[in-house]
Coordinates of C-alpha atoms and ligand atoms in Angstrom, one line a residue:
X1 CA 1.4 0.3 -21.4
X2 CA 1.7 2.2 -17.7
X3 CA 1.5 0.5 -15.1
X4 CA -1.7 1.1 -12.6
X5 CA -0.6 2.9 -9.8
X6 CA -2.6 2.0 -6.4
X7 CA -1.6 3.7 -3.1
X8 CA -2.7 2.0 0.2
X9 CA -4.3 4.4 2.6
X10 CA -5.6 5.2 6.1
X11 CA -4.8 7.9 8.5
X12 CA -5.3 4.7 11.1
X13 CA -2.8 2.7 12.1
X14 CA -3.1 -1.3 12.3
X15 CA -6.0 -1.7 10.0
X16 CA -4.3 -3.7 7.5
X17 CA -2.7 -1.3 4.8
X18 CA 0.7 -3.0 4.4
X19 CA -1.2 -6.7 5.0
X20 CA -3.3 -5.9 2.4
X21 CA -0.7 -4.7 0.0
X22 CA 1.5 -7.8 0.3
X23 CA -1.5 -10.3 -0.2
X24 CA -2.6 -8.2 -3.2
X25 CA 0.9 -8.4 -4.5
X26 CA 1.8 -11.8 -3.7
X27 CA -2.1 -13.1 -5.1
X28 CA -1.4 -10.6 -8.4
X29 CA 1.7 -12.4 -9.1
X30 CA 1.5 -15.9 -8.5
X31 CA -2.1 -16.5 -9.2
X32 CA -2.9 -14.5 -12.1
X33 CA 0.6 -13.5 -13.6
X34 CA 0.9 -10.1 -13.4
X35 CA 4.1 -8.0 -12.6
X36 CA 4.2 -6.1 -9.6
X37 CA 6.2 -3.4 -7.9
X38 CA 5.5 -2.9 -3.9
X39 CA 6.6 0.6 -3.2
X40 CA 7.0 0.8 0.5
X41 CA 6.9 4.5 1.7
X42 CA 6.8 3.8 5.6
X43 CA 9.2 3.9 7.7
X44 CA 8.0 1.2 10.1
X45 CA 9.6 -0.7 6.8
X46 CA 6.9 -3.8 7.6
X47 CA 5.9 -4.6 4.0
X48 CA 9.9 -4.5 3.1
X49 CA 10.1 -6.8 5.7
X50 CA 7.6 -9.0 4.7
X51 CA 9.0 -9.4 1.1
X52 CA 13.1 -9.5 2.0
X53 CA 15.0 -10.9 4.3
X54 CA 16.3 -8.4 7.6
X55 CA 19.6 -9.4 6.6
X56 CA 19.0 -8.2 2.8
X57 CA 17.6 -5.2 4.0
X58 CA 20.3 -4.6 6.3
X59 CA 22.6 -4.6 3.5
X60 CA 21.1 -2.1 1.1
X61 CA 19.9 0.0 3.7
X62 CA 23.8 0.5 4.2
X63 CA 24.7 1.3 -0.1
X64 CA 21.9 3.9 0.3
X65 CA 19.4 1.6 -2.0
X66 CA 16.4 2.5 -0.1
X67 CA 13.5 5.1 -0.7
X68 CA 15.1 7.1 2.3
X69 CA 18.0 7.7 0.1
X70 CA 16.0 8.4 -2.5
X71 CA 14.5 11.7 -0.2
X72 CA 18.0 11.7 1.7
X73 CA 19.6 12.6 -1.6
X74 CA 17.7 15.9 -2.3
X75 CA 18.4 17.5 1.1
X76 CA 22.0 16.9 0.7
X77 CA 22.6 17.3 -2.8
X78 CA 23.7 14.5 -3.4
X79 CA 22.9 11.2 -6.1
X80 CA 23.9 8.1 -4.1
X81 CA 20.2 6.2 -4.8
X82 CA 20.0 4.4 -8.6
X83 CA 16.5 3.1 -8.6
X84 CA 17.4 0.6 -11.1
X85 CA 19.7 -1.0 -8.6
X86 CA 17.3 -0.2 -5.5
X87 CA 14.4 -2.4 -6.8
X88 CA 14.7 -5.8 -5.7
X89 CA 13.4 -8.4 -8.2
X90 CA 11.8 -12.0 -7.2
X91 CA 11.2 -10.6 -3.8
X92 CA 9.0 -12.8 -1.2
X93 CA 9.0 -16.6 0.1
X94 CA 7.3 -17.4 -2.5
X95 CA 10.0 -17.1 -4.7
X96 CA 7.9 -14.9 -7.3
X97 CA 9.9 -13.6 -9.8
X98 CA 7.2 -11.4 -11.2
X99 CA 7.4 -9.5 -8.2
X100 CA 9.7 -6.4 -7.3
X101 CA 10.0 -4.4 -4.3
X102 CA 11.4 -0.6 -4.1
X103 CA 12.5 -0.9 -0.2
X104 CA 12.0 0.9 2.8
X105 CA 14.0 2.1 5.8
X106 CA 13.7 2.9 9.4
X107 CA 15.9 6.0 8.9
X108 CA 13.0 7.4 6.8
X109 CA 11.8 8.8 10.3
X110 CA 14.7 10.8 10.0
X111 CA 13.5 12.9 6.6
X112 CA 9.9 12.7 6.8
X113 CA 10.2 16.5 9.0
X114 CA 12.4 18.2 6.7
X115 CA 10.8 17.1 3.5
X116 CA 9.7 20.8 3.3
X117 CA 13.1 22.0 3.1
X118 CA 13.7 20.2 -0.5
X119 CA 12.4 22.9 -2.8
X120 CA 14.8 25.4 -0.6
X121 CA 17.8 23.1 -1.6
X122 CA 17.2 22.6 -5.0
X123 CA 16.3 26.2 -6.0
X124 CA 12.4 25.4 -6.1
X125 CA 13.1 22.9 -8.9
X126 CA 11.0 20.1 -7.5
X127 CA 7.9 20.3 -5.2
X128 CA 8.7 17.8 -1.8
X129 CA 5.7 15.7 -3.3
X130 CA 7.4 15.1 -6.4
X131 CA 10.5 13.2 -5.6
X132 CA 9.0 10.0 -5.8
X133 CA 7.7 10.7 -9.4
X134 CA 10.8 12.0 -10.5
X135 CA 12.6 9.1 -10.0
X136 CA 10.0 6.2 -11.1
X137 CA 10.9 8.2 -14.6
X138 CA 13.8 6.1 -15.0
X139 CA 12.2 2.6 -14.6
X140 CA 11.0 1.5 -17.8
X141 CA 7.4 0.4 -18.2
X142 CA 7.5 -3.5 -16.9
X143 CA 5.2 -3.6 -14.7
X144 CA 1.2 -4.2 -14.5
X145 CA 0.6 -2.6 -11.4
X146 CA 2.4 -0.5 -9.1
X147 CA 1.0 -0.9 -5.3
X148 CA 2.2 1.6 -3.0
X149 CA 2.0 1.0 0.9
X150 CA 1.4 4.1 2.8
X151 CA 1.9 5.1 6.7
X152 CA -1.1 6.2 8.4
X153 CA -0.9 9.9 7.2
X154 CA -1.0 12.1 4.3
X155 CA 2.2 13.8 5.0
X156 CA 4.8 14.6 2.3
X157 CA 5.9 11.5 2.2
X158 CA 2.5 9.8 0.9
X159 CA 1.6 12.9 -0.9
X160 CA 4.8 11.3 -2.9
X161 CA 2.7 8.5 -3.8
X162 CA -0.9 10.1 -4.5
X163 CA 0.9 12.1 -6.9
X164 CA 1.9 8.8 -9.1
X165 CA -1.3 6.8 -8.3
X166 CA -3.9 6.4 -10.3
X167 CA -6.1 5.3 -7.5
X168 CA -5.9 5.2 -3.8
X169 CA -7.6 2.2 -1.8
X170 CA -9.1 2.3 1.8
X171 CA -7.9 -1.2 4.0
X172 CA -10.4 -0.8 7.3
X173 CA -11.8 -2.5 10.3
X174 CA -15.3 -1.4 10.7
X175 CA -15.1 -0.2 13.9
X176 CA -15.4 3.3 14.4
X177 CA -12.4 4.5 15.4
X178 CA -10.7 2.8 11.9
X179 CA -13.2 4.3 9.9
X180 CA -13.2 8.2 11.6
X181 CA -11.1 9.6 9.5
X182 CA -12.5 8.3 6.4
X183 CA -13.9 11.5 5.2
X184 CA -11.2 13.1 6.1
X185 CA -8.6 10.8 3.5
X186 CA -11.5 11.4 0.8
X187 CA -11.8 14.8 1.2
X188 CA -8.5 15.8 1.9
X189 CA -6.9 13.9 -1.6
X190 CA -10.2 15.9 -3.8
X191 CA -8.5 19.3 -2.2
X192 CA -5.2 18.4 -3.2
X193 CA -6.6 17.2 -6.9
X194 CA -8.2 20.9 -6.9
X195 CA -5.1 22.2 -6.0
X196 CA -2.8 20.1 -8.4
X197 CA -4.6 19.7 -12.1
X198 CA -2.1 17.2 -13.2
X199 CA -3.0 14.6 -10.2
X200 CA -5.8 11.5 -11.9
X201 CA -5.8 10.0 -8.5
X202 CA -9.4 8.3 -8.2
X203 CA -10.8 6.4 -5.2
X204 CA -10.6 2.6 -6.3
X205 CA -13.0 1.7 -3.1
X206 CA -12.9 0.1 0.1
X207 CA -12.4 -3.2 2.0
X208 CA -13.3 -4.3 5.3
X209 CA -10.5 -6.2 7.0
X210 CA -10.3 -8.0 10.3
X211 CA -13.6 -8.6 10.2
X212 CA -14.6 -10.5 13.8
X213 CA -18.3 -11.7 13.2
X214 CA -19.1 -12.3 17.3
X215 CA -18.0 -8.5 17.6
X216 CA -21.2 -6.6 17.8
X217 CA -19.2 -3.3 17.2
X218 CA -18.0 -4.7 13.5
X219 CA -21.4 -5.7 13.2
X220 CA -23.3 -2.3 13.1
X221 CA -20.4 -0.7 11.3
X222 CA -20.2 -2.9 8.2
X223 CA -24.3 -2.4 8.2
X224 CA -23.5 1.4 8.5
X225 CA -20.4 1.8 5.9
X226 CA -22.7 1.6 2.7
X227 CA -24.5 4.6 3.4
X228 CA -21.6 6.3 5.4
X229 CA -19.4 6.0 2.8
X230 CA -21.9 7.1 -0.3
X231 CA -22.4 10.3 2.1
X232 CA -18.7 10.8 1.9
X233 CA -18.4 11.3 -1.8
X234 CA -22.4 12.8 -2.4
X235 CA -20.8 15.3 0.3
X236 CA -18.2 16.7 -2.2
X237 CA -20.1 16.3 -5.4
X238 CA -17.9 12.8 -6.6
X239 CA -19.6 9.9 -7.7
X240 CA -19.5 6.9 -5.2
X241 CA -16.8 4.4 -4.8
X242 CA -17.4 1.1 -4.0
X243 CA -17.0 -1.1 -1.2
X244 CA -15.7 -3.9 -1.9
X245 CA -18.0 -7.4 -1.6
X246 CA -14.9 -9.1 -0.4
X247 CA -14.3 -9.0 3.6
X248 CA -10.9 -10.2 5.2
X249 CA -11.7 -12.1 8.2
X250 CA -9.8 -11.6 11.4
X251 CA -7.4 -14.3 11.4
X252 CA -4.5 -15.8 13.1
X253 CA -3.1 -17.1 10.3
X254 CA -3.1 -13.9 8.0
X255 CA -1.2 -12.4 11.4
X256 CA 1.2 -15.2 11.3
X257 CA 2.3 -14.7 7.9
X258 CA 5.1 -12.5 7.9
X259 CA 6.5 -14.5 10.7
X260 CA 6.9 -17.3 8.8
X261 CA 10.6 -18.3 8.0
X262 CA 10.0 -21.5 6.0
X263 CA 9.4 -21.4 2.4
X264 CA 5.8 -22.4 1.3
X265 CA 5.4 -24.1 -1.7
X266 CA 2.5 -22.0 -3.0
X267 CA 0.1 -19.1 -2.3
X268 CA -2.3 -21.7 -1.1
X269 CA 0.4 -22.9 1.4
X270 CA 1.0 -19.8 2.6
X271 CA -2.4 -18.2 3.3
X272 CA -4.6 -21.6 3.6
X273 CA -3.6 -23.4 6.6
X274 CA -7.2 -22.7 8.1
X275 CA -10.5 -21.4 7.3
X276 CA -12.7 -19.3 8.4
X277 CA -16.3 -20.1 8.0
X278 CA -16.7 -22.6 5.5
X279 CA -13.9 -21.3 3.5
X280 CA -9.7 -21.7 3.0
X281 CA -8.3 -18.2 3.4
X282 CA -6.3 -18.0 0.6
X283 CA -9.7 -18.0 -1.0
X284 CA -10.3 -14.6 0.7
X285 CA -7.4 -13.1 -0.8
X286 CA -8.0 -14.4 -4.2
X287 CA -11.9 -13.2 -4.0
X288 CA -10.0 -9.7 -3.2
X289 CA -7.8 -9.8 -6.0
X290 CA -9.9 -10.3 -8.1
X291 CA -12.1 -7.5 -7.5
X292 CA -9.4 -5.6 -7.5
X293 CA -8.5 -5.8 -11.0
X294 CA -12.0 -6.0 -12.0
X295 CA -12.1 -2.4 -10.4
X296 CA -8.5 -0.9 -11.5
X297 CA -8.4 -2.4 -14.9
X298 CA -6.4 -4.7 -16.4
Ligands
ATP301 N1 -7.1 -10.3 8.7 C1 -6.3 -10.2 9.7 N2 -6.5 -11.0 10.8 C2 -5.7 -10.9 11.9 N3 -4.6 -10.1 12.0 C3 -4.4 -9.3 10.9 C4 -5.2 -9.3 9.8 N4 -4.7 -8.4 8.9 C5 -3.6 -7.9 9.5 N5 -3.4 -8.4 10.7 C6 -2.4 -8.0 11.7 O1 -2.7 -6.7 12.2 C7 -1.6 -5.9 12.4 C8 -1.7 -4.7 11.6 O2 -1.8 -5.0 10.3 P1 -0.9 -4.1 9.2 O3 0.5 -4.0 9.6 O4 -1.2 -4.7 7.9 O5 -1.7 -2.7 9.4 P2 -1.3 -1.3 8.8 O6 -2.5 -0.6 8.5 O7 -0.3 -1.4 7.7 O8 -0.6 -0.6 10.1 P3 0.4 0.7 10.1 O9 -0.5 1.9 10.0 O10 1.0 0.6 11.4 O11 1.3 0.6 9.0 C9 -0.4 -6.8 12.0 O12 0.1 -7.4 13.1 C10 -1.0 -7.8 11.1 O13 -0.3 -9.0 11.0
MG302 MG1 1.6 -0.7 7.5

């Protein structure tokens, strides 16, 4: 069976895409089994970071094993990136091995402008949004879900993973700035399924994030979103998608966990050291999960 294919997306910056991607990940693996790829398509390189060592990063970074050499390749004709060898198995500090992680790298930056110029250099073989897809061919089908964590745009570089997703999922904070360009993600992805018939892309839904309850601001907007966001989707003719029940508190401690060096014991350990309301905040991210594959399937 396929794995489902979920790409993280905002055009906002900061509102919890690549947090939210690592939680689902981590949550997926070690609390209900699953086997998970993280494909990290930004070159800020946070969720790699988050799931390897610098040092480890470092390292493949230099043999070309990262999804910049992946792009890198096309432009110079050349075949340096094996995918098989770029994903990292048993990633995190959890130890999971049920989770796998196609890394990231800073030099990214470097392609992201010229990914126009890869249909030029391979005689208008490949689209640039096809790359990606392409070369995910090659892995066999061992995963259960496929999460994809996007930078804040839909540039060539995450049109390379809309084209392989079967869903994308909105991380916000309900404040309006975070939430602006919402229609914007919504409509723009229903233009390019209109323009590319083979694309199932679906939107899988939303959840609020950083969610400060003394904030009057977050307040009125997570009052608001229900009704702004079915607007969205009765604007363009697509049935609603849903928001999810779930919302992610704002929280030291889910800010603190990348910076963590020690190894937890468990996903408990790592996301429950305090609470929020009356509740751990692992819980949170298990509430989330859940939903999650209750909406994607599986
Ligand atoms: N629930 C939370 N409570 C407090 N801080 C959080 C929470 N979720 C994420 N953060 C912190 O907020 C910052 C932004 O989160 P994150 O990097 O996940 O956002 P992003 O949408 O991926 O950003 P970018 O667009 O730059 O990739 C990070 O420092 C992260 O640790
Ligand atoms: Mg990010």
């Amino acid at each position: 069976m396929p794995p489902i294919v979920v790409s993280l997306i905002n055009l906002k910056g900061g509102v919890g895409k690549t947090t939210t991607t690592v939680q689902l990940a981590e949550c997926l693996v070690s609390e209900y089994g699953k086997r998970v790829l993280v494909i990290d398509l930004d070159p800020q390189t946070n969720a790699t970071i988050s799931l390897i060592e610098e040092e480890r990063w470092e390292e493949l970074d230099d043999q070309g094993l990262t999804i910049f050499q992946l792009f890198q390749d096309k432009l110079d004709g050349t075949s340096v990136f094996d995918i098989r060898r770029a994903i990292q198995r048993g990633v995190s500090n959890l130890g999971l091995d049920g989770l796998s992680l196609l890394p990231s790298s800073i030099r990214l930056i470097n392609v992201q402008d010229r990914m126009s110029e890869i249909p030029v250099k391979l005689g208008y073989a490949i689209t640039p949004m096809e790359v990606l897809k392409a070369a995910i061919h090659d892995v066999p089908g061992q995963f259960d879900y496929v999460l994809i964590d996007c930078p804040p745009n839909l540039g060539f570089i995450t049109r390379n993973g809309i084209e392989i997703s079967d869903y994308f999922f909105i991380p916000t904070i309900p404040d309006t700035l975070s939430t602006y360009g919402i229609p914007q993600i919504v409509k723009s992805i229903e233009q390019f399924s209109r323009e590319r018939p083979l694309l199932k892309i679906r939107c899988l839904g939303l959840v609020v994030t950083k969610f400060y309850s003394r904030s009057e601001a977050h307040v009125r907007g997570i009052n608001n979103l229900p009704a702004r966001f079915t607007r969205v989707f009765a604007k363009l003719g697509l049935p609603p998608a849903p928001i999810f029940k779930t919302v992610i508190p704002l929280a030291n401690t889910f800010a603190d966990v990348p910076l963590t060096d020690n190894k937890p014991k468990s996903f408990k350990e790592k996301y429950g050291r305090s609470r929020s309301g009356d509740r751990y905040l692992y819980q949170y991210v298990i509430d989330l999960t859940k939903e999650f594959m209750d909406h994607a399937g599986r």
